């Protein structure tokens, strides 16, 4: 971040809603709140209720705004809003960071937050606003019910998050100028488990997937019958104590087993997997090795980025909790940029 230090941003992200004070005063001077988006208005659109759009002032590289009491970092050339609608008797919500001005026919990257996380926090950890500014993609962060995704068909939570994800895509397609043929999904931790479920059950609507700090559960493995083969990449740290690289927790497969599973699902020849090392550009005690297989059906490449020394983290993003709790966040690559470059040419 050029205009705001990482430490300040992290403190802002964790700031309680009741502790806004000077921050709200700052935002009232630097952030414009407008009532239009792509020629529409912020009034209730049946069935989607769209919040006011907040813009980044042209004289700032980054700014922190507030959505529903949560802090969200925007980059120059971006704007943000949140929206909500009824799904299966519940009010469900998602956050959008879009290019400013609006780009017609833009692709969408959906980002699913971790356990107890928020839509805004997922955007901050991944620094996706910078990607939006640079590439013109729309970033969409759905919000879970009570901070937990319904990620495993063997352990239903009582609400339908696969249906919710499909409904978000429907809302985006109906209300905004996005390209529904180029919708991608990625997630961190619990959000990556949810993304794996979407790869199994919503490949007819989503053109590719990025999995960070997550692995396959036995319940999902036995139920996974994708309608279409889509590119999928895994990013996993060898010192992840929450989702161990080598598995071992009840019902959770190892990362290599998950990689092998998707090679099979995508019709890849395992013997044609190629290995390489990424440049070790940061002195953070981590290195990254890539295994990639392009022999798959329908061009559905499968990749595994093994972050040796890396923790339960999003490489290139924020160290969102202390190292003793989640391990080291590698800075040898940007998972956000890598996911985008891997998926951007894929379409339904």
Short mmCIF file of C-alpha atoms in Angstrom, two decimals:
data_model
loop_
_atom_site.label_atom_id
_atom_site.label_comp_id
_atom_site.label_asym_id
_atom_site.label_seq_id
_atom_site.Cartn_x
_atom_site.Cartn_y
_atom_site.Cartn_z
CA UNK A 1 0.00 0.00 0.00
CA UNK A 2 1.39 3.37 -0.98
CA UNK A 3 -0.73 5.86 0.95
CA UNK A 4 -1.64 3.88 4.06
CA UNK A 5 0.71 1.63 5.97
CA UNK A 6 -0.14 -2.03 6.44
CA UNK A 7 -0.24 -1.68 10.20
CA UNK A 8 -2.67 1.22 10.04
CA UNK A 9 -4.89 -0.66 7.62
CA UNK A 10 -4.95 -3.73 9.85
CA UNK A 11 -5.85 -1.64 12.87
CA UNK A 12 -8.63 0.01 10.88
CA UNK A 13 -9.91 -3.37 9.71
CA UNK A 14 -10.16 -4.60 13.29
CA UNK A 15 -11.59 -1.35 14.68
CA UNK A 16 -14.97 -1.98 16.36
CA UNK A 17 -17.96 -0.25 14.84
CA UNK A 18 -18.55 1.83 17.99
CA UNK A 19 -14.96 3.12 17.95
CA UNK A 20 -15.13 5.04 14.66
CA UNK A 21 -14.71 8.59 16.03
CA UNK A 22 -11.91 10.41 14.17
CA UNK A 23 -12.01 7.85 11.37
CA UNK A 24 -15.59 8.78 10.52
CA UNK A 25 -14.61 12.43 10.63
CA UNK A 26 -11.76 11.73 8.20
CA UNK A 27 -14.01 9.80 5.86
CA UNK A 28 -16.64 12.53 5.87
CA UNK A 29 -13.99 14.87 4.46
CA UNK A 30 -12.41 12.50 1.93
CA UNK A 31 -15.07 10.10 0.63
CA UNK A 32 -17.93 11.04 -1.68
CA UNK A 33 -21.16 9.10 -1.24
CA UNK A 34 -23.31 9.12 -4.35
CA UNK A 35 -26.68 7.66 -5.20
CA UNK A 36 -26.19 6.31 -8.68
CA UNK A 37 -24.51 3.28 -10.20
CA UNK A 38 -24.28 2.46 -13.88
CA UNK A 39 -27.28 4.65 -14.64
CA UNK A 40 -29.39 3.24 -11.81
CA UNK A 41 -30.35 4.47 -8.37
CA UNK A 42 -29.89 3.28 -4.80
CA UNK A 43 -33.61 2.85 -4.19
CA UNK A 44 -34.93 -0.65 -3.50
CA UNK A 45 -34.88 -2.77 -6.63
CA UNK A 46 -37.17 -5.73 -6.19
CA UNK A 47 -35.72 -8.02 -4.95
CA UNK A 48 -32.26 -6.37 -4.59
CA UNK A 49 -31.62 -3.48 -2.18
CA UNK A 50 -28.50 -1.58 -3.27
CA UNK A 51 -26.60 0.66 -0.86
CA UNK A 52 -25.05 4.00 -1.74
CA UNK A 53 -21.88 3.89 -3.82
CA UNK A 54 -18.73 5.30 -2.21
CA UNK A 55 -15.89 6.58 -4.39
CA UNK A 56 -12.16 6.96 -3.83
CA UNK A 57 -11.16 10.65 -4.10
CA UNK A 58 -8.85 11.23 -7.10
CA UNK A 59 -6.09 12.70 -4.93
CA UNK A 60 -5.65 9.58 -2.75
CA UNK A 61 -4.07 6.23 -3.63
CA UNK A 62 -6.14 4.41 -1.02
CA UNK A 63 -8.89 5.28 1.42
CA UNK A 64 -10.77 3.44 4.17
CA UNK A 65 -14.57 3.59 4.02
CA UNK A 66 -17.29 2.10 6.21
CA UNK A 67 -19.95 -0.39 5.08
CA UNK A 68 -22.41 -1.69 7.67
CA UNK A 69 -19.94 -0.82 10.43
CA UNK A 70 -17.01 -2.60 8.76
CA UNK A 71 -13.88 -0.99 7.35
CA UNK A 72 -13.10 -1.46 3.66
CA UNK A 73 -9.98 -0.32 1.80
CA UNK A 74 -10.48 1.14 -1.67
CA UNK A 75 -7.85 2.02 -4.26
CA UNK A 76 -7.80 4.98 -6.63
CA UNK A 77 -10.06 4.26 -9.58
CA UNK A 78 -12.48 2.09 -7.60
CA UNK A 79 -15.86 2.45 -5.92
CA UNK A 80 -17.79 0.21 -3.53
CA UNK A 81 -21.29 -0.54 -2.34
CA UNK A 82 -23.15 -3.35 -0.62
CA UNK A 83 -26.42 -5.01 -1.58
CA UNK A 84 -28.88 -7.37 0.06
CA UNK A 85 -31.78 -9.56 -0.93
CA UNK A 86 -33.98 -12.30 0.49
CA UNK A 87 -32.86 -15.87 -0.05
CA UNK A 88 -34.67 -18.83 1.52
CA UNK A 89 -36.27 -16.57 4.11
CA UNK A 90 -33.03 -14.85 5.14
CA UNK A 91 -31.60 -11.45 4.31
CA UNK A 92 -28.32 -12.14 2.53
CA UNK A 93 -25.69 -9.57 1.67
CA UNK A 94 -22.69 -9.05 -0.59
CA UNK A 95 -20.12 -6.29 -1.09
CA UNK A 96 -18.92 -5.05 -4.47
CA UNK A 97 -15.72 -3.20 -5.39
CA UNK A 98 -15.96 -2.05 -9.00
CA UNK A 99 -13.92 0.08 -11.38
CA UNK A 100 -14.69 3.79 -11.52
CA UNK A 101 -15.87 4.64 -14.11
CA UNK A 102 -17.98 1.54 -14.71
CA UNK A 103 -16.64 -0.94 -17.25
CA UNK A 104 -19.35 -2.66 -19.28
CA UNK A 105 -19.06 -6.41 -19.71
CA UNK A 106 -16.51 -6.77 -16.93
CA UNK A 107 -15.57 -10.14 -15.43
CA UNK A 108 -16.35 -10.93 -11.79
CA UNK A 109 -14.10 -12.40 -9.10
CA UNK A 110 -16.11 -13.68 -6.12
CA UNK A 111 -14.11 -13.89 -2.88
CA UNK A 112 -15.36 -15.97 0.05
CA UNK A 113 -14.17 -15.04 3.54
CA UNK A 114 -12.85 -17.33 6.26
CA UNK A 115 -14.55 -18.58 9.42
CA UNK A 116 -15.79 -15.65 11.55
CA UNK A 117 -14.65 -13.25 8.84
CA UNK A 118 -16.55 -10.59 6.92
CA UNK A 119 -16.95 -9.68 3.28
CA UNK A 120 -15.02 -6.45 3.87
CA UNK A 121 -12.19 -8.18 5.70
CA UNK A 122 -11.74 -10.66 2.85
CA UNK A 123 -11.37 -7.76 0.42
CA UNK A 124 -8.81 -6.11 2.70
CA UNK A 125 -6.72 -9.23 3.34
CA UNK A 126 -6.45 -9.96 -0.38
CA UNK A 127 -5.91 -6.30 -1.39
CA UNK A 128 -8.32 -6.97 -4.23
CA UNK A 129 -9.12 -3.26 -4.69
CA UNK A 130 -5.73 -2.89 -6.36
CA UNK A 131 -6.65 -5.67 -8.80
CA UNK A 132 -9.97 -3.98 -9.57
CA UNK A 133 -8.17 -0.71 -10.31
CA UNK A 134 -5.55 -2.35 -12.51
CA UNK A 135 -7.62 -4.92 -14.41
CA UNK A 136 -11.20 -3.61 -14.47
CA UNK A 137 -12.61 -6.73 -12.84
CA UNK A 138 -15.54 -6.48 -10.41
CA UNK A 139 -14.73 -7.99 -7.00
CA UNK A 140 -17.75 -9.43 -5.20
CA UNK A 141 -17.52 -10.56 -1.58
CA UNK A 142 -20.55 -12.53 -0.36
CA UNK A 143 -21.26 -12.62 3.38
CA UNK A 144 -22.01 -15.87 5.17
CA UNK A 145 -24.63 -16.61 7.83
CA UNK A 146 -23.08 -15.99 11.27
CA UNK A 147 -19.57 -16.12 9.81
CA UNK A 148 -19.70 -19.75 8.64
CA UNK A 149 -20.24 -21.23 5.18
CA UNK A 150 -22.34 -24.31 4.43
CA UNK A 151 -19.33 -25.92 2.80
CA UNK A 152 -19.82 -29.66 3.36
CA UNK A 153 -22.87 -31.58 2.09
CA UNK A 154 -22.20 -34.23 4.75
CA UNK A 155 -22.62 -31.61 7.50
CA UNK A 156 -25.46 -29.29 6.42
CA UNK A 157 -25.84 -26.01 8.30
CA UNK A 158 -29.53 -25.49 7.55
CA UNK A 159 -29.03 -22.86 4.86
CA UNK A 160 -28.15 -23.19 1.19
CA UNK A 161 -24.92 -21.35 0.34
CA UNK A 162 -24.56 -22.97 -3.08
CA UNK A 163 -27.99 -21.59 -3.90
CA UNK A 164 -26.98 -18.25 -2.39
CA UNK A 165 -23.87 -18.05 -4.58
CA UNK A 166 -25.98 -18.81 -7.65
CA UNK A 167 -28.48 -16.15 -6.57
CA UNK A 168 -25.69 -13.57 -6.21
CA UNK A 169 -24.65 -14.29 -9.80
CA UNK A 170 -28.29 -13.92 -10.87
CA UNK A 171 -28.52 -10.55 -9.10
CA UNK A 172 -25.29 -9.33 -10.65
CA UNK A 173 -26.39 -10.37 -14.12
CA UNK A 174 -29.83 -8.78 -13.74
CA UNK A 175 -28.75 -5.48 -12.22
CA UNK A 176 -25.20 -4.66 -13.34
CA UNK A 177 -23.21 -4.64 -16.62
CA UNK A 178 -21.07 -7.71 -15.88
CA UNK A 179 -20.08 -10.64 -18.11
CA UNK A 180 -21.83 -13.70 -16.68
CA UNK A 181 -19.64 -15.95 -18.84
CA UNK A 182 -16.57 -14.84 -16.86
CA UNK A 183 -17.47 -15.28 -13.20
CA UNK A 184 -14.73 -16.79 -11.01
CA UNK A 185 -14.61 -17.83 -7.36
CA UNK A 186 -11.83 -17.96 -4.78
CA UNK A 187 -11.73 -18.25 -1.02
CA UNK A 188 -9.59 -18.34 2.10
CA UNK A 189 -9.86 -21.00 4.82
CA UNK A 190 -13.58 -21.75 5.38
CA UNK A 191 -14.16 -19.69 2.23
CA UNK A 192 -11.86 -22.00 0.28
CA UNK A 193 -13.82 -25.03 1.48
CA UNK A 194 -16.94 -23.25 0.23
CA UNK A 195 -15.21 -22.55 -3.08
CA UNK A 196 -14.35 -26.23 -3.41
CA UNK A 197 -18.02 -27.05 -2.93
CA UNK A 198 -18.90 -24.56 -5.67
CA UNK A 199 -16.35 -26.25 -7.95
CA UNK A 200 -18.25 -29.48 -7.37
CA UNK A 201 -21.79 -28.11 -7.58
CA UNK A 202 -21.79 -24.81 -9.50
CA UNK A 203 -19.33 -25.30 -12.35
CA UNK A 204 -22.14 -24.55 -14.77
CA UNK A 205 -22.18 -20.94 -13.54
CA UNK A 206 -18.57 -20.32 -12.45
CA UNK A 207 -15.68 -20.49 -14.93
CA UNK A 208 -12.76 -21.20 -12.58
CA UNK A 209 -11.67 -21.53 -8.98
CA UNK A 210 -8.90 -20.50 -6.57
CA UNK A 211 -8.43 -22.34 -3.26
CA UNK A 212 -6.22 -20.76 -0.57
CA UNK A 213 -5.54 -22.50 2.76
CA UNK A 214 -8.15 -25.16 2.23
CA UNK A 215 -8.50 -28.81 1.32
CA UNK A 216 -11.08 -31.40 0.38
CA UNK A 217 -13.35 -32.98 2.98
CA UNK A 218 -14.41 -36.59 2.78
CA UNK A 219 -18.06 -35.59 2.62
CA UNK A 220 -17.51 -33.34 -0.37
CA UNK A 221 -15.18 -35.81 -2.07
CA UNK A 222 -17.83 -38.52 -2.14
CA UNK A 223 -20.52 -36.12 -3.41
CA UNK A 224 -18.45 -34.16 -5.95
CA UNK A 225 -19.80 -34.52 -9.49
CA UNK A 226 -19.01 -31.30 -11.40
CA UNK A 227 -21.22 -30.49 -14.37
CA UNK A 228 -18.20 -29.14 -16.26
CA UNK A 229 -14.43 -29.22 -16.00
CA UNK A 230 -13.03 -25.86 -14.92
CA UNK A 231 -9.49 -24.65 -14.13
CA UNK A 232 -8.66 -24.86 -10.44
CA UNK A 233 -5.62 -23.81 -8.43
CA UNK A 234 -4.63 -24.62 -4.86
CA UNK A 235 -2.38 -22.53 -2.61
CA UNK A 236 -1.28 -24.15 0.64
CA UNK A 237 1.34 -23.57 3.33
CA UNK A 238 3.38 -26.41 4.78
CA UNK A 239 3.20 -24.81 8.25
CA UNK A 240 -0.55 -24.32 8.24
CA UNK A 241 -1.66 -25.57 11.66
CA UNK A 242 -5.36 -24.92 11.02
CA UNK A 243 -5.71 -26.87 7.76
CA UNK A 244 -2.58 -29.07 7.88
CA UNK A 245 -0.82 -29.57 4.55
CA UNK A 246 -0.56 -33.31 5.16
CA UNK A 247 -4.12 -33.69 6.39
CA UNK A 248 -4.69 -35.66 9.56
CA UNK A 249 -7.75 -33.90 10.87
CA UNK A 250 -10.91 -35.98 10.83
CA UNK A 251 -12.46 -35.99 7.39
CA UNK A 252 -10.00 -33.54 5.76
CA UNK A 253 -7.74 -34.78 2.96
CA UNK A 254 -4.14 -33.69 2.57
CA UNK A 255 -3.31 -31.00 0.03
CA UNK A 256 -1.49 -33.48 -2.28
CA UNK A 257 -4.56 -35.75 -2.12
CA UNK A 258 -6.78 -32.80 -3.01
CA UNK A 259 -4.52 -31.94 -5.94
CA UNK A 260 -4.63 -35.55 -7.13
CA UNK A 261 -8.42 -35.61 -6.79
CA UNK A 262 -8.83 -32.61 -9.08
CA UNK A 263 -6.36 -34.01 -11.60
CA UNK A 264 -8.73 -36.96 -11.84
CA UNK A 265 -11.92 -34.90 -11.95
CA UNK A 266 -10.52 -32.67 -14.70
CA UNK A 267 -9.29 -35.59 -16.80
CA UNK A 268 -5.60 -34.74 -16.48
CA UNK A 269 -2.71 -37.15 -17.02
CA UNK A 270 -0.80 -37.09 -13.69
CA UNK A 271 2.42 -38.03 -15.48
CA UNK A 272 2.33 -34.69 -17.30
CA UNK A 273 2.47 -32.60 -14.12
CA UNK A 274 5.37 -30.15 -14.35
CA UNK A 275 7.19 -28.69 -11.35
CA UNK A 276 8.99 -25.36 -11.03
CA UNK A 277 10.14 -22.93 -8.35
CA UNK A 278 8.94 -19.34 -8.08
CA UNK A 279 11.55 -16.64 -7.41
CA UNK A 280 12.31 -16.20 -3.72
CA UNK A 281 11.81 -12.44 -3.75
CA UNK A 282 11.10 -11.81 -0.05
CA UNK A 283 13.25 -12.63 2.97
CA UNK A 284 10.35 -14.03 4.97
CA UNK A 285 11.42 -17.64 5.46
CA UNK A 286 9.12 -19.00 2.75
CA UNK A 287 9.59 -20.37 -0.75
CA UNK A 288 6.97 -21.40 -3.30
CA UNK A 289 6.97 -24.39 -5.65
CA UNK A 290 4.45 -24.80 -8.45
CA UNK A 291 3.03 -28.03 -9.83
CA UNK A 292 0.96 -27.49 -12.97
CA UNK A 293 -0.87 -29.85 -15.29
CA UNK A 294 -2.20 -28.61 -18.62
CA UNK A 295 -3.11 -32.02 -20.07
CA UNK A 296 -6.67 -31.78 -18.74
CA UNK A 297 -9.98 -31.93 -20.56
CA UNK A 298 -11.68 -28.71 -21.68
CA UNK A 299 -8.49 -26.75 -20.95
CA UNK A 300 -9.21 -27.19 -17.23
CA UNK A 301 -5.66 -26.80 -15.93
CA UNK A 302 -4.97 -27.76 -12.32
CA UNK A 303 -2.22 -26.10 -10.26
CA UNK A 304 -0.78 -26.49 -6.78
CA UNK A 305 1.34 -23.76 -5.19
CA UNK A 306 3.12 -25.24 -2.17
CA UNK A 307 4.32 -22.48 0.17
CA UNK A 308 7.15 -24.04 2.15
CA UNK A 309 7.25 -22.32 5.53
CA UNK A 310 3.92 -20.62 4.86
CA UNK A 311 0.98 -20.60 7.23
CA UNK A 312 -2.80 -20.35 7.10
CA UNK A 313 -2.60 -17.24 4.99
CA UNK A 314 -3.19 -15.49 1.66
CA UNK A 315 0.26 -15.00 0.03
CA UNK A 316 0.97 -11.39 -0.84
CA UNK A 317 -1.86 -10.23 1.41
CA UNK A 318 -2.13 -9.03 4.97
CA UNK A 319 -0.67 -10.81 7.98
CA UNK A 320 -4.20 -10.69 9.38
CA UNK A 321 -3.35 -12.41 12.68
CA UNK A 322 0.00 -12.86 14.50
CA UNK A 323 2.45 -15.46 13.21
CA UNK A 324 2.11 -17.68 16.33
CA UNK A 325 -1.61 -18.06 15.51
CA UNK A 326 -1.67 -18.53 11.74
CA UNK A 327 1.94 -18.77 10.60
CA UNK A 328 3.78 -16.62 8.08
CA UNK A 329 2.11 -14.87 5.16
CA UNK A 330 4.51 -15.37 2.26
CA UNK A 331 5.31 -12.32 0.15
CA UNK A 332 6.94 -14.31 -2.65
CA UNK A 333 3.81 -13.95 -4.77
CA UNK A 334 0.44 -12.26 -4.76
CA UNK A 335 -2.22 -14.95 -4.59
CA UNK A 336 -4.75 -12.37 -5.79
CA UNK A 337 -2.75 -11.57 -8.92
CA UNK A 338 -1.83 -15.21 -9.52
CA UNK A 339 -5.46 -16.33 -9.28
CA UNK A 340 -6.54 -13.59 -11.66
CA UNK A 341 -3.85 -14.37 -14.24
CA UNK A 342 -4.68 -18.06 -14.02
CA UNK A 343 -8.44 -17.63 -14.45
CA UNK A 344 -8.93 -14.51 -16.56
CA UNK A 345 -9.06 -16.23 -19.96
CA UNK A 346 -11.53 -18.90 -18.85
CA UNK A 347 -15.22 -18.61 -19.68
CA UNK A 348 -18.34 -20.75 -19.63
#
